[in-house]
Short mmCIF file of C-alpha atoms in Angstrom, two decimals:
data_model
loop_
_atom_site.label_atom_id
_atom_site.label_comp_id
_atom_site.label_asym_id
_atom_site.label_seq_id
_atom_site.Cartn_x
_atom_site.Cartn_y
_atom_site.Cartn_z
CA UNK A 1 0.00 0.00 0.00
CA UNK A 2 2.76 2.35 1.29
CA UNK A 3 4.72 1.65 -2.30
CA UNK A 4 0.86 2.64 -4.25
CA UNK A 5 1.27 6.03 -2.42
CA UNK A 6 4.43 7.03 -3.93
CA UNK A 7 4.20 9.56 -6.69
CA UNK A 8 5.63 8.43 -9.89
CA UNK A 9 8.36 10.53 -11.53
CA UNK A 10 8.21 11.75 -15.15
CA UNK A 11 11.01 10.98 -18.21
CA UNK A 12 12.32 14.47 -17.92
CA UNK A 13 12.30 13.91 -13.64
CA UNK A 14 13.86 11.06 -13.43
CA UNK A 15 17.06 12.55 -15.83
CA UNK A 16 17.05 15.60 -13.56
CA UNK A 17 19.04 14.83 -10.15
CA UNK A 18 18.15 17.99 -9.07
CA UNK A 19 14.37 17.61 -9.35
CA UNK A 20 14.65 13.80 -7.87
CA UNK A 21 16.37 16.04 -4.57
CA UNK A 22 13.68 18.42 -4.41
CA UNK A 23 10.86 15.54 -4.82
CA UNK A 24 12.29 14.05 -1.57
CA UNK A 25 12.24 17.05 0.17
CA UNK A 26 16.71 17.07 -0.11
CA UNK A 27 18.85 20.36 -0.79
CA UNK A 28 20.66 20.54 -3.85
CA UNK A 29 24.30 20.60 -3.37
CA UNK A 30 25.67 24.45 -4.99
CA UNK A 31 29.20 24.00 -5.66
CA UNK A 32 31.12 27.42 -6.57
CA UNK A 33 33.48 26.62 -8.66
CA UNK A 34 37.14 29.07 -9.79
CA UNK A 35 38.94 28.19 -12.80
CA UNK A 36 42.51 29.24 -12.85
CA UNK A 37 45.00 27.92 -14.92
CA UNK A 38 48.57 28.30 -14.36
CA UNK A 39 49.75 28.94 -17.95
CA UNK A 40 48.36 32.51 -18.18
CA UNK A 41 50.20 33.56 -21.54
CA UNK A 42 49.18 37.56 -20.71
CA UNK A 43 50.21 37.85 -17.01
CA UNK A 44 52.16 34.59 -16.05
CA UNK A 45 50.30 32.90 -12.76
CA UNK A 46 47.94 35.91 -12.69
CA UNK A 47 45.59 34.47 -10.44
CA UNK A 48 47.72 34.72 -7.69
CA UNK A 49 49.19 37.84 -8.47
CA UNK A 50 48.75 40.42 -5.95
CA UNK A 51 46.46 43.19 -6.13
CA UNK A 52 46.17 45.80 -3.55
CA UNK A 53 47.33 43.45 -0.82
CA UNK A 54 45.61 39.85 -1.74
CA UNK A 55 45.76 37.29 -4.28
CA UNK A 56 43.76 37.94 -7.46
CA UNK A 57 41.73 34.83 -6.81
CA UNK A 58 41.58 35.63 -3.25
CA UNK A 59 39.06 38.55 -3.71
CA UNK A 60 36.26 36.47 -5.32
CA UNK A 61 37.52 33.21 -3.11
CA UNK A 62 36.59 35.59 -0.10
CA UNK A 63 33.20 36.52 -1.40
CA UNK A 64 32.32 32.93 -2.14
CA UNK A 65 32.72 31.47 0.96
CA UNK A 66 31.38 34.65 2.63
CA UNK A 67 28.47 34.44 1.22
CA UNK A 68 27.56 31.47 3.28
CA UNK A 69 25.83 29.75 0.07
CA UNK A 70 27.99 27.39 -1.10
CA UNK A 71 27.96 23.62 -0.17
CA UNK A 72 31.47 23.07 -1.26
CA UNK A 73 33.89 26.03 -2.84
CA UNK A 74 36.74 24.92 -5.34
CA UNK A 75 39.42 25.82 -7.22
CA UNK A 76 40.24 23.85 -10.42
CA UNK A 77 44.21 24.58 -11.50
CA UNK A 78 47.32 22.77 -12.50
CA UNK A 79 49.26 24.26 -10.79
CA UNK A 80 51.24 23.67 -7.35
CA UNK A 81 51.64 27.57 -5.99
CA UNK A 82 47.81 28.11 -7.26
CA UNK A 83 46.61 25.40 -4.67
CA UNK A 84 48.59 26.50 -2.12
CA UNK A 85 47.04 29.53 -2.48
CA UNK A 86 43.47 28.35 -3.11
CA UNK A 87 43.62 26.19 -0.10
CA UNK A 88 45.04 29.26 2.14
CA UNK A 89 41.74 30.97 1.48
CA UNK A 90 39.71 28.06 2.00
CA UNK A 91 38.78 26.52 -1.01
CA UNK A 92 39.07 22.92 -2.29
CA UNK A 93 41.14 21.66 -5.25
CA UNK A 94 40.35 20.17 -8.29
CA UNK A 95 43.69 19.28 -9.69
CA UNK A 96 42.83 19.50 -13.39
CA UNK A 97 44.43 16.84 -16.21
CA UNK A 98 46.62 17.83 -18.73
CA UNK A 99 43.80 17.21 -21.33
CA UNK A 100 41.76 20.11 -19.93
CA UNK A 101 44.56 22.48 -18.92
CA UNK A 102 46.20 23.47 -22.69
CA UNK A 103 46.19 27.05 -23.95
CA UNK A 104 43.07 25.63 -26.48
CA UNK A 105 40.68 23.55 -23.62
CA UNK A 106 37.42 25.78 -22.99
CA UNK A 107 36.00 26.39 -19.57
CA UNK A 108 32.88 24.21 -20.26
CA UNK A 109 35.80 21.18 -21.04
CA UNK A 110 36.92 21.97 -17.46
CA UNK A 111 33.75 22.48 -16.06
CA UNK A 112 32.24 19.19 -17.55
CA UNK A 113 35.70 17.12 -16.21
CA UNK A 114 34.94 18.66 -12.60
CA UNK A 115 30.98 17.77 -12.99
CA UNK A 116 31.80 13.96 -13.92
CA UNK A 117 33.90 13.64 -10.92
CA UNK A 118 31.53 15.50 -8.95
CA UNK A 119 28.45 13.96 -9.31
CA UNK A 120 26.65 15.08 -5.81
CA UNK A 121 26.94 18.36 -7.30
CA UNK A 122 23.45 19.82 -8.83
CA UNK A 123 24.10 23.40 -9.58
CA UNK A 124 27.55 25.11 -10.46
CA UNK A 125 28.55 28.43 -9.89
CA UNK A 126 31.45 29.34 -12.09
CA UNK A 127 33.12 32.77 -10.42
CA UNK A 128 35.63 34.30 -12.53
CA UNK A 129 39.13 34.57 -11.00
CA UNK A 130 39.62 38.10 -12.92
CA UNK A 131 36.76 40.04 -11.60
CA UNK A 132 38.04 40.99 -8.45
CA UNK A 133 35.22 43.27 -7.22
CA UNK A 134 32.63 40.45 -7.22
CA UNK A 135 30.42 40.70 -3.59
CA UNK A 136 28.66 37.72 -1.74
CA UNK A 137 25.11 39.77 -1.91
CA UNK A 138 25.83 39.73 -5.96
CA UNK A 139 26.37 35.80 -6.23
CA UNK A 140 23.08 35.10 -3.24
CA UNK A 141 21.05 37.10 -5.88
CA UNK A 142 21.86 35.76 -8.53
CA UNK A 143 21.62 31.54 -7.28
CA UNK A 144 18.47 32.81 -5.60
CA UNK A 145 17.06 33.06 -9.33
CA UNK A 146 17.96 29.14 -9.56
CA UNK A 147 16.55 28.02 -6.70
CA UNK A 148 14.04 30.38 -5.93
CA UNK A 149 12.92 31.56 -9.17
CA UNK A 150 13.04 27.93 -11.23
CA UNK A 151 15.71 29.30 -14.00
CA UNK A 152 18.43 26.48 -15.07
CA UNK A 153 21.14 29.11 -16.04
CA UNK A 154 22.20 32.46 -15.24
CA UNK A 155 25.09 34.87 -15.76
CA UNK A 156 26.10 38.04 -15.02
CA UNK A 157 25.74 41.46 -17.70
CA UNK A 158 26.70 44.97 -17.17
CA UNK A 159 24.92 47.80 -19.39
CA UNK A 160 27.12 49.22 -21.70
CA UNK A 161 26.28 52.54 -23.48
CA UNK A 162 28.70 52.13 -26.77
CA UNK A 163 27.92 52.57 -30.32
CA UNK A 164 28.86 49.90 -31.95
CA UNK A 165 30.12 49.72 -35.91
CA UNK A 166 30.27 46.88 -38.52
CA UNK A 167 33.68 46.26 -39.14
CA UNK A 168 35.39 46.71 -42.53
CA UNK A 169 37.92 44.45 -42.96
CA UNK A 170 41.66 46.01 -44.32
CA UNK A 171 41.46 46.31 -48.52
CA UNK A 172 37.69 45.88 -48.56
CA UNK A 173 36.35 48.02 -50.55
CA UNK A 174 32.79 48.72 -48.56
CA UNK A 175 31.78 51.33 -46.35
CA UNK A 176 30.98 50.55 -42.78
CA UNK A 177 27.40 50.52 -41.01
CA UNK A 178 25.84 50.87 -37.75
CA UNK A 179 25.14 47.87 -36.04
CA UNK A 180 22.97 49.57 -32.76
CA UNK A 181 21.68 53.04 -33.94
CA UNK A 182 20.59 55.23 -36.58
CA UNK A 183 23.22 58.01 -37.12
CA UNK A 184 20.64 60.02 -38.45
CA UNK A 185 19.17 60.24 -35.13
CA UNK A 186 21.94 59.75 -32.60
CA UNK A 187 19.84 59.04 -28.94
CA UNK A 188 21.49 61.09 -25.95
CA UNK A 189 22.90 59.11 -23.14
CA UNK A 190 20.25 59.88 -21.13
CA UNK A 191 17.65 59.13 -23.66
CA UNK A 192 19.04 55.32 -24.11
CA UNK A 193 18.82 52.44 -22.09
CA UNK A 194 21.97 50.90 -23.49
CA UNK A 195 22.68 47.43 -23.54
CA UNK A 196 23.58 44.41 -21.77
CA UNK A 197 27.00 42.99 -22.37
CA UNK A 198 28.05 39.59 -20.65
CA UNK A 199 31.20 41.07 -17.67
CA UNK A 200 32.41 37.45 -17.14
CA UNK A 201 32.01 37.70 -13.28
CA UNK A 202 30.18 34.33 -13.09
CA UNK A 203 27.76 31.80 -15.10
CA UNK A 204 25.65 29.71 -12.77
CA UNK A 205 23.83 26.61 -14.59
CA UNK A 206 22.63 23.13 -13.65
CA UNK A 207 25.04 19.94 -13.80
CA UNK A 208 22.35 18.69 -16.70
CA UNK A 209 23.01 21.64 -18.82
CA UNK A 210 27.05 21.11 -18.45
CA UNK A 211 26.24 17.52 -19.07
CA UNK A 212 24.74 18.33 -22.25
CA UNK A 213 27.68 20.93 -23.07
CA UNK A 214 26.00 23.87 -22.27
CA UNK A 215 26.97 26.37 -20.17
CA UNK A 216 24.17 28.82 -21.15
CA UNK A 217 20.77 27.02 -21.33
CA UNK A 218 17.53 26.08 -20.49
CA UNK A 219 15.35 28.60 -18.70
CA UNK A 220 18.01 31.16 -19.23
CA UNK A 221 18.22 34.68 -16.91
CA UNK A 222 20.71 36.99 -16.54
CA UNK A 223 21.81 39.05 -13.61
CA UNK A 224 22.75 42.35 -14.24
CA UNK A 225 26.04 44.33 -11.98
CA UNK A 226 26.40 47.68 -11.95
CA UNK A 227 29.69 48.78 -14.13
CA UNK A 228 31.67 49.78 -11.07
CA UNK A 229 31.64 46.24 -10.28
CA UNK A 230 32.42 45.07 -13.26
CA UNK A 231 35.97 44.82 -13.36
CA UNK A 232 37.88 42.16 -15.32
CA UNK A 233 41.93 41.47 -15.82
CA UNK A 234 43.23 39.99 -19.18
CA UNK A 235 46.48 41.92 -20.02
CA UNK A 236 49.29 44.38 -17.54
CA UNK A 237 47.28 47.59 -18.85
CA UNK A 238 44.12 46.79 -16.71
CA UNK A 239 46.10 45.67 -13.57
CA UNK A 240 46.51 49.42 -12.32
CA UNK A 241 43.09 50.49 -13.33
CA UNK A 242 41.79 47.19 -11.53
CA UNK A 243 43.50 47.54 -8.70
CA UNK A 244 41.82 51.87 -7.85
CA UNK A 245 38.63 49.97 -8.66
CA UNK A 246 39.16 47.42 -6.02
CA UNK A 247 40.29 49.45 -3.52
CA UNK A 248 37.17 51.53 -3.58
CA UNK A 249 34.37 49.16 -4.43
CA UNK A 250 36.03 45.50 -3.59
CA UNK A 251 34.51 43.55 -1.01
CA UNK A 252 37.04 43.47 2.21
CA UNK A 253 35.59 40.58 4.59
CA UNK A 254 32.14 40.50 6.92
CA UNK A 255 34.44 41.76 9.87
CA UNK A 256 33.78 45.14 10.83
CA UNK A 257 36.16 47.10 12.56
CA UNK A 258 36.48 47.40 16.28
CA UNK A 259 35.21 50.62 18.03
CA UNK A 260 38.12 52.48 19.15
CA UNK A 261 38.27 53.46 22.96
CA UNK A 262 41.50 54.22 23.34
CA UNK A 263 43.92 56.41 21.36
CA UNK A 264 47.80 56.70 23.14
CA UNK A 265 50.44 59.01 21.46
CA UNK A 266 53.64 60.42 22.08
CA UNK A 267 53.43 64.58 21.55
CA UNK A 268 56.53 63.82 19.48
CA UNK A 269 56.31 62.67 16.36
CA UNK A 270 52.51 62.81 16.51
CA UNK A 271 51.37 66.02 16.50
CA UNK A 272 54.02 67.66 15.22
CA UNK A 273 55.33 67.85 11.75
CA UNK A 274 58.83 66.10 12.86
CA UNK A 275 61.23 68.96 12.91
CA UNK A 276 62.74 70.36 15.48
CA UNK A 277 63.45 74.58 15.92
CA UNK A 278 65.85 76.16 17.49
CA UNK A 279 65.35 79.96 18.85
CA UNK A 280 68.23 82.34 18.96
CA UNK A 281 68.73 81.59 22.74
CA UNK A 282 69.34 77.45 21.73
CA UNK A 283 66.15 76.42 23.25
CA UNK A 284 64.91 73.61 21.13
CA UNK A 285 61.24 74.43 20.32
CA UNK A 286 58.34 72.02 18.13
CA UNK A 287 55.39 72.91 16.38
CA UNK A 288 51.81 71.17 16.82
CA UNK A 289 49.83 70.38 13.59
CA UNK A 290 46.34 72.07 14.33
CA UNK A 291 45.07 69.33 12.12
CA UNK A 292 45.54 66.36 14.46
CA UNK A 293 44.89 68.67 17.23
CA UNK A 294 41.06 68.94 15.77
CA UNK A 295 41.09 65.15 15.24
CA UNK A 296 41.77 64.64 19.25
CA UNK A 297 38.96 66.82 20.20
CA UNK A 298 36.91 65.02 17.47
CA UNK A 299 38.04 61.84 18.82
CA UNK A 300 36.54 63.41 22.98
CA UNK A 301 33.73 64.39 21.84
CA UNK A 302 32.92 60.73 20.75
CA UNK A 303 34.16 59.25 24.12
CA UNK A 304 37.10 58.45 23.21
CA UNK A 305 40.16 58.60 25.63
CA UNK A 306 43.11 60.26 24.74
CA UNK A 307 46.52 60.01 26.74
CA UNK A 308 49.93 61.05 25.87
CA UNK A 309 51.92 58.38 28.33
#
């Protein structure tokens, strides 16, 4: 009688692992999963290249496993330093094979060789090790369209207000053409809502889509970042523009910063400007910076102790 009760599972349900889960009331397993090679032919090992202070991969690493959403974070490389690295900032390493890890293998190749060894996993998250100013509150959006929403794949898109033009290849003898306006009637910035250009931060699908070679399929949605956070690194140029973006709108950890109660200082060296001036009698004389002065009284009027020990 008990076995009468049970519902009966479709074609398509019994294919998807994910929808068997659900059916028994189970969590799908979300795996995030960072790709980073070590033969980098524009930066050599630029994933664990430092920038402002941390590892290149370290800045999404951080947001992954900050965002508490993950069942299992990873790192797939080939390289030694790269998991030393990956497993400093707690991830887990898939040690790639040689047939995946060429200067021709495609991230789906790598993604499908983690998936087949993988198979608890039900939905990958594929982070990009180059877009450093990725936040947790970005990638919880954006899985929350999987399993809240019902999509099978999603990926991130910044809005991008560029004109674009056909291109005329060198001794062709055409003219070129406007591929996204009328140059008759040129919109203002203002008066255009753009459009929406894949930034390469992440692409989040189901292990049935990567089985199938997909990486974008399905019920397909796309999560859009706003172009401060869309940062990515492919050659030395964008390394010192990357690295002012980071610094102002990276994410820098959960922990906030203690409340200060204390403040000690020497007058010496603090509130002066380091020099030392000597009247015409020899007495040695210093001169206080009215500037930090102000930021002591600041500092009071907050309840904050000052003493110069």
């Amino acid at each position: 009688m008990a076995a009468a009760k049970k519902r009966s599972l479709s074609e398509n349900e019994v294919t998807d692992t994910r929808n068997v889960k659900i059916l028994r009331g189970d969590k799908p397993h979300i795996a995030a999963l960072i790709l980073a090679r070590g033969g980098s032919k524009g930066i050599p090992l630029k994933n664990i290249k430092m920038l402002a202070g941390v590892p290149l991969i370290g800045w999404v690493l951080r947001a992954a496993v900050d965002s508490e959403l993950f069942d299992s974070v990873w790192v797939s490389t080939d390289h030694d330093e790269i998991e030393k690295v990956a497993k400093a900032w707690g991830a887990q390493v898939h040690r790639r094979s040689p047939q995946v890890s060429r200067d021709a293998s495609s991230s789906l190749e790598t993604i499908q060789e983690f998936v087949g060894l993988n198979p608890g996993v039900d939905i990958i998250c594929n982070i990009q090790a180059t877009s450093p100013c990725l936040h947790p509150y970005h990638l919880k959006e954006a899985v929350g369209k999987i399993t809240d929403e019902g999509f099978e794949s999603v990926f991130a898109v910044v809005r991008r207000h560029h004109f674009r033009w056909e291109e005329v290849k060198k001794g062709a003898c055409t003219c070129t053409k406007a591929l996204n306006l009328d140059p008759c009637s040129r919109p203002r910035r203002q008066d255009w809502d753009g459009e929406l250009c894949e930034n390469g931060s992440f692409y989040i699908t189901s292990r049935q889509q990567i089985e199938k070679g997909i990486l974008q399929g399905g019920k397909l949605a796309y999560y859009e970042m706003g172009a401060e956070y869309s940062v990515d690194i492919d050659v030395d140029i964008d390394w010192p523009v990357a690295e002012q973006r980071v610094l102002r709108y990276g994410y820098f950890g959960k922990d906030k910063p203690e409340v200060v109660r204390l403040l000690l200082c020497n007058l010496s060296g603090c509130l002066t400007d380091g020099q030392v001036y000597v009247s015409s009698q020899g007495l040695e004389m210093v001169s206080l910076n009215t500037r930090d002065c102000m930021g002591i009284r600041i500092l009071q009027k907050e309840n904050v102790e000052v003493n110069f020990p």
